[in-house]
Short mmCIF file of C-alpha atoms in Angstrom, two decimals:
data_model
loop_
_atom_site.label_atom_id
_atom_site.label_comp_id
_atom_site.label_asym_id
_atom_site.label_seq_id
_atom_site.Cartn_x
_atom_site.Cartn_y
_atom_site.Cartn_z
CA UNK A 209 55.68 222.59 195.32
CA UNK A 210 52.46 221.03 194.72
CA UNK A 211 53.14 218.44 197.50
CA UNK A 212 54.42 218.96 201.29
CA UNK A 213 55.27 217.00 204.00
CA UNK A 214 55.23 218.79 207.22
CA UNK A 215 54.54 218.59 210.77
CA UNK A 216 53.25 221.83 211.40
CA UNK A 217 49.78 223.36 211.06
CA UNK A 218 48.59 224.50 207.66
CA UNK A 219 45.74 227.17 206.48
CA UNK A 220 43.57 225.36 203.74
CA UNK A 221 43.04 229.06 202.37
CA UNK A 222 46.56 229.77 201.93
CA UNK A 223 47.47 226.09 200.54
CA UNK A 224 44.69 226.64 197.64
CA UNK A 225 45.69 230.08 197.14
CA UNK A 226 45.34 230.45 193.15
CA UNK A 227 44.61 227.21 192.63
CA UNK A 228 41.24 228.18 191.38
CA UNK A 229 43.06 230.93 188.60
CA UNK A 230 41.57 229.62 185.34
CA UNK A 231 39.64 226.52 186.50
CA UNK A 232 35.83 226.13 187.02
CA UNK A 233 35.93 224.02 190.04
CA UNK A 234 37.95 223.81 193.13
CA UNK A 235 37.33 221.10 195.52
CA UNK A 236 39.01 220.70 199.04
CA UNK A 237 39.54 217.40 201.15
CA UNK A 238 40.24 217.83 204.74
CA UNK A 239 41.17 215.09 206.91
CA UNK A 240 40.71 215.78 210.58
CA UNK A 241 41.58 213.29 213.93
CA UNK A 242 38.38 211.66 214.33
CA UNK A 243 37.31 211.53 218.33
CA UNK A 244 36.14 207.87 218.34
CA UNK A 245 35.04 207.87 222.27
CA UNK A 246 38.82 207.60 224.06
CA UNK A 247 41.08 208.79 221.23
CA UNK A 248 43.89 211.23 222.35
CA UNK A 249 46.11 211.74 219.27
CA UNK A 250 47.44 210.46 216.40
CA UNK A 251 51.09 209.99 215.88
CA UNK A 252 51.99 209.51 212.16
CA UNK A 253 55.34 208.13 210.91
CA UNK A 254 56.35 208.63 207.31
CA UNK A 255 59.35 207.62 205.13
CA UNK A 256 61.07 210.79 204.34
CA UNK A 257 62.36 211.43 201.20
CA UNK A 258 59.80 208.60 199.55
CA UNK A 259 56.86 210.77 201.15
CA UNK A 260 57.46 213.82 198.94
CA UNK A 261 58.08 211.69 195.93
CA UNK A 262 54.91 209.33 196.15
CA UNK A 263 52.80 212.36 196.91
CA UNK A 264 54.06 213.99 193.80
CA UNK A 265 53.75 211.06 191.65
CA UNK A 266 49.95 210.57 192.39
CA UNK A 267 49.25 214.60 192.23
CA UNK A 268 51.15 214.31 188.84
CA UNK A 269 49.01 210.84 187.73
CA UNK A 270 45.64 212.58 189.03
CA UNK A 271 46.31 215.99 187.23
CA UNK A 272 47.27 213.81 183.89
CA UNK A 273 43.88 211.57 184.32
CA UNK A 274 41.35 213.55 185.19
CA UNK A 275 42.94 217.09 183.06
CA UNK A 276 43.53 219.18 186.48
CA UNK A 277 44.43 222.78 186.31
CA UNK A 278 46.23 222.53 189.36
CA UNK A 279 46.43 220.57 192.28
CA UNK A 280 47.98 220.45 196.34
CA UNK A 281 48.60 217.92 198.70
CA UNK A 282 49.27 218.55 202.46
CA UNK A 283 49.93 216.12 204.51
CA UNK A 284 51.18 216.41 208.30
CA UNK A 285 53.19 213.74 210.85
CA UNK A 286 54.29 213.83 214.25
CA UNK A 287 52.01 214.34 216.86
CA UNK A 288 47.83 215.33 216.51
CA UNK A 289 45.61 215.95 218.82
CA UNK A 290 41.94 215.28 218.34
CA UNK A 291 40.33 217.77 216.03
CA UNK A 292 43.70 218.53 214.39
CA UNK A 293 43.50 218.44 210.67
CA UNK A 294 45.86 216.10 209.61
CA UNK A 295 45.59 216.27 205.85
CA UNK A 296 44.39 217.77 202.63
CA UNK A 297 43.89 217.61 199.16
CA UNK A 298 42.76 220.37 196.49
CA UNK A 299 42.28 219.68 193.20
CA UNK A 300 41.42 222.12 189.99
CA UNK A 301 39.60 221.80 187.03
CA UNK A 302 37.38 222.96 184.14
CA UNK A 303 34.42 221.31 185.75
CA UNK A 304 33.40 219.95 188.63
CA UNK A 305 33.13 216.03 188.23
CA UNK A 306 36.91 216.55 187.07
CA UNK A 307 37.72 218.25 189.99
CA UNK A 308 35.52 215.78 192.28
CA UNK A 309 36.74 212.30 191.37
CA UNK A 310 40.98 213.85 191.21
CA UNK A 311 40.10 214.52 194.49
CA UNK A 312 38.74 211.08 195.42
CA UNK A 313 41.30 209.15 193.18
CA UNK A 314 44.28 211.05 195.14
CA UNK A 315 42.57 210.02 198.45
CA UNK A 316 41.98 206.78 197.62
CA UNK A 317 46.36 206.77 196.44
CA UNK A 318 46.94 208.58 199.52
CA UNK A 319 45.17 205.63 202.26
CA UNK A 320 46.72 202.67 201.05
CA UNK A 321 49.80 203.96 198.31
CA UNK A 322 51.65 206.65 200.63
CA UNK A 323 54.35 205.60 203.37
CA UNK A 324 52.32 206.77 206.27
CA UNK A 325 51.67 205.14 209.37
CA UNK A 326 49.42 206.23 212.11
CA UNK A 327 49.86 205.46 215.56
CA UNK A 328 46.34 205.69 218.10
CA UNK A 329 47.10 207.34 221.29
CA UNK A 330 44.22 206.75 224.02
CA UNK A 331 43.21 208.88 226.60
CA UNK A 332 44.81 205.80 229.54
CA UNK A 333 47.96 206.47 227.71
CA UNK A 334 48.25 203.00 225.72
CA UNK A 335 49.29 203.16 221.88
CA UNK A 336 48.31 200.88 218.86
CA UNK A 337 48.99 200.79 215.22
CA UNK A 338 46.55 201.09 212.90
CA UNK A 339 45.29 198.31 210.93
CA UNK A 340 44.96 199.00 206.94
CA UNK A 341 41.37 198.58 206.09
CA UNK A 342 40.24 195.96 203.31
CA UNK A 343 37.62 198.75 202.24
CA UNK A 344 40.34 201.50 201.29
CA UNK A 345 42.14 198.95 198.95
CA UNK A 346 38.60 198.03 197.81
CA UNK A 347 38.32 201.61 197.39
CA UNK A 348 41.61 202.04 195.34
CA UNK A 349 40.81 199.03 193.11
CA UNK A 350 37.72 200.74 191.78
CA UNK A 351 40.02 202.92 189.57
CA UNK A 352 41.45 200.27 188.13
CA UNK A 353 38.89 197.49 187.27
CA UNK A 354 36.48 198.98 184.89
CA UNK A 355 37.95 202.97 185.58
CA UNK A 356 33.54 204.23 186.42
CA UNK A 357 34.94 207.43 186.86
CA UNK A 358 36.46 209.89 185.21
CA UNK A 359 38.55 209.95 181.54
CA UNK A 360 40.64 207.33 180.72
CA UNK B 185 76.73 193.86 198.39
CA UNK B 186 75.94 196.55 200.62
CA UNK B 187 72.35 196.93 201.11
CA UNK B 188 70.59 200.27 203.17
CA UNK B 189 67.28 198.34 205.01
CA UNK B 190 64.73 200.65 206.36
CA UNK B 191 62.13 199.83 209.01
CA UNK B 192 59.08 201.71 209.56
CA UNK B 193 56.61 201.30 212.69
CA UNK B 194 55.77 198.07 214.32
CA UNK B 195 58.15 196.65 212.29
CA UNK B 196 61.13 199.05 213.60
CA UNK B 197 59.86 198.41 216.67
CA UNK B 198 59.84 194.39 216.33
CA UNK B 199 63.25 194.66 214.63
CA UNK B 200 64.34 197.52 217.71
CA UNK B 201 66.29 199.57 214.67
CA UNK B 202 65.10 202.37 212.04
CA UNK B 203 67.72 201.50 209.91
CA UNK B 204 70.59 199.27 209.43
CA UNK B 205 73.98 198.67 206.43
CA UNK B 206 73.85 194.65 205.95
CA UNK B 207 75.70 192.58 203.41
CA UNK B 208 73.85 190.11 201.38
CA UNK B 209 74.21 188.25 198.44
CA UNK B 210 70.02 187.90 198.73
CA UNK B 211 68.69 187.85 195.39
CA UNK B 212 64.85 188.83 196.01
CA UNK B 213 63.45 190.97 199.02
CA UNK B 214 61.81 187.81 200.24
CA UNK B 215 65.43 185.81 200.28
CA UNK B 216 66.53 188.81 202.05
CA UNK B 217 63.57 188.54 204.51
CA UNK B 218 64.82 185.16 205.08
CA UNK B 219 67.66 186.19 205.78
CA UNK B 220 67.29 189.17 208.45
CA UNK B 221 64.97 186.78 210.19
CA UNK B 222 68.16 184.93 211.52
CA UNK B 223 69.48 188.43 213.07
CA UNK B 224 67.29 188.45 216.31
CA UNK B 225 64.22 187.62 217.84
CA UNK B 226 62.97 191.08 217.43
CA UNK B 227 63.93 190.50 213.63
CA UNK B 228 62.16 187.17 213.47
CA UNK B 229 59.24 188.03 215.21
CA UNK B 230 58.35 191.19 212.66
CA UNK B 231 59.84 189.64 209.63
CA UNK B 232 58.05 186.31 209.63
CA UNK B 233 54.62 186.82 208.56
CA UNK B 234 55.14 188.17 204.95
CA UNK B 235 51.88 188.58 203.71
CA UNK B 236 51.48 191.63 206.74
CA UNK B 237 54.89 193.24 204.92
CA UNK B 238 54.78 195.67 202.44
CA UNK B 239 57.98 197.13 201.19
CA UNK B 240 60.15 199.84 198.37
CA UNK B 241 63.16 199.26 197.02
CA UNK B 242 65.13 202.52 196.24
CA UNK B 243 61.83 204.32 197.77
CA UNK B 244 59.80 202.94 194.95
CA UNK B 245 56.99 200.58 195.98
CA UNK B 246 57.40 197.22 194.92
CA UNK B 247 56.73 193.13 195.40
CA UNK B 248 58.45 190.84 197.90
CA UNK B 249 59.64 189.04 194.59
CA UNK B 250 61.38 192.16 193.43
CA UNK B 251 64.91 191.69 192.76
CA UNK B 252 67.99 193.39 194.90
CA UNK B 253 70.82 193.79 191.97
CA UNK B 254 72.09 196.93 192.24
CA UNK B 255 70.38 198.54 194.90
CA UNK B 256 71.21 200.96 197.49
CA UNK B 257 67.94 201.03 199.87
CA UNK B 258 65.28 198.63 200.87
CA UNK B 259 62.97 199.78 203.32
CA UNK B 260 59.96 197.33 204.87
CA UNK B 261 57.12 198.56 206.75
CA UNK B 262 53.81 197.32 207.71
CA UNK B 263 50.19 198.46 204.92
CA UNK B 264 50.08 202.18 205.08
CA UNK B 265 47.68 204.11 206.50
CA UNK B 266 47.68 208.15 205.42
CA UNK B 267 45.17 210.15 204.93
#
């Protein structure tokens, strides 16, 4: 599968293992738990079941767009600790600016299109949703109104 | 009909349930907002600001205006937030 949903632990190297057979450029995303000063962990939530299909259904709409060889996404839930990597995404192609903006597009899908929700955990033990940033749907809409990157 | 509703994070924990069967004869997601609203306060207080709701019908995103014929699963949640 091109897509997982897990809450373990995953090796970048072994997720893009062969990805790069045939292509010209691999690029890698990894998100990691961001210490922001008194962050503990992340807990993320997800809708199971709608998780594996969303994530499949933007890898599938990024490889068609932007011509991929071959694609992954990884992304984790449960409990993270700071440092933890949380996500990632590895996309394939002939060239590079392919390769480069699949991997930005399926970010940008990923943020604001994918049924995950993170939870902050602080260091004093108090919890708090995170709030959906205007910037990552501004992000998301750039594919959309005028399509700057990429083939059509 | 026999509707499947789904609630993911503060709003299962507004509403105090991750899932529950309901009967409605709603015919949009919003009329069905509407109506879980009248359930609780729990389901009033995380159901009545629709503009924060985001939700999939039959795990397919979708609009508040979608309609509910034939459908097994709604779920509502809050904006998501991967990556």
């Amino acid at each position: 599968m091109a897509a997982r949903v897990q809450s373990e632990p995953f090796d970048p190297a072994l997720v893009t293992a062969g990805l790069g057979d045939g292509a010209g450029a691999l690029v890698t995303f990894v998100g990691i738990v961001r210490d922001d000063g008194d962050l503990s962990a992340l807990e993320i939530e997800h809708y199971p079941g709608m998780t594996e299909a969303a994530l499949a259904d933007y890898g599938q709409g990024a490889a068609a767009r932007f011509g991929l060889t071959g694609w992954r996404v990884v992304h984790r839930y449960g409990r993270m600790a700071v440092g933890e990597q949380i996500m990632m995404v590895a996309t394939a192609a002939r060239h590079r600016r392919a390769a480069f903006d699949a991997a930005d597009y399926l970010m940008d899908w990923l943020k604001s299109r994918a049924p995950f929700w993170k939870r902050e955990i602080r260091r004093d033990g108090s919890a708090a949703w995170v709030a959906a940033r205007d910037e990552d749907e501004a992000s998301l809409a750039r594919w959309q109104a005028g399509r700057p990157l990429g083939p059509p | 009909m026999a509707i499947e509703v789904l609630y993911f994070a503060w709003v299962r924990e507004r509403v105090g349930l991750p899932r529950e069967r309901i009967e409605t004869g709603a015919a949009t997601i919003r009329d069905l907002l509407a109506e879980l609203a009248l359930r609780s306060p729990g389901h009033a207080a995380a159901l009545e600001d629709h503009a924060a709701l985001r939700c999939a019908i039959d795990q397919k995103l979708t609009g508040l205006d979608a309609p509910l014929a034939g459908v097994r699963e709604v779920a509502i949640f809050p904006p998501m937030t991967g990556g």
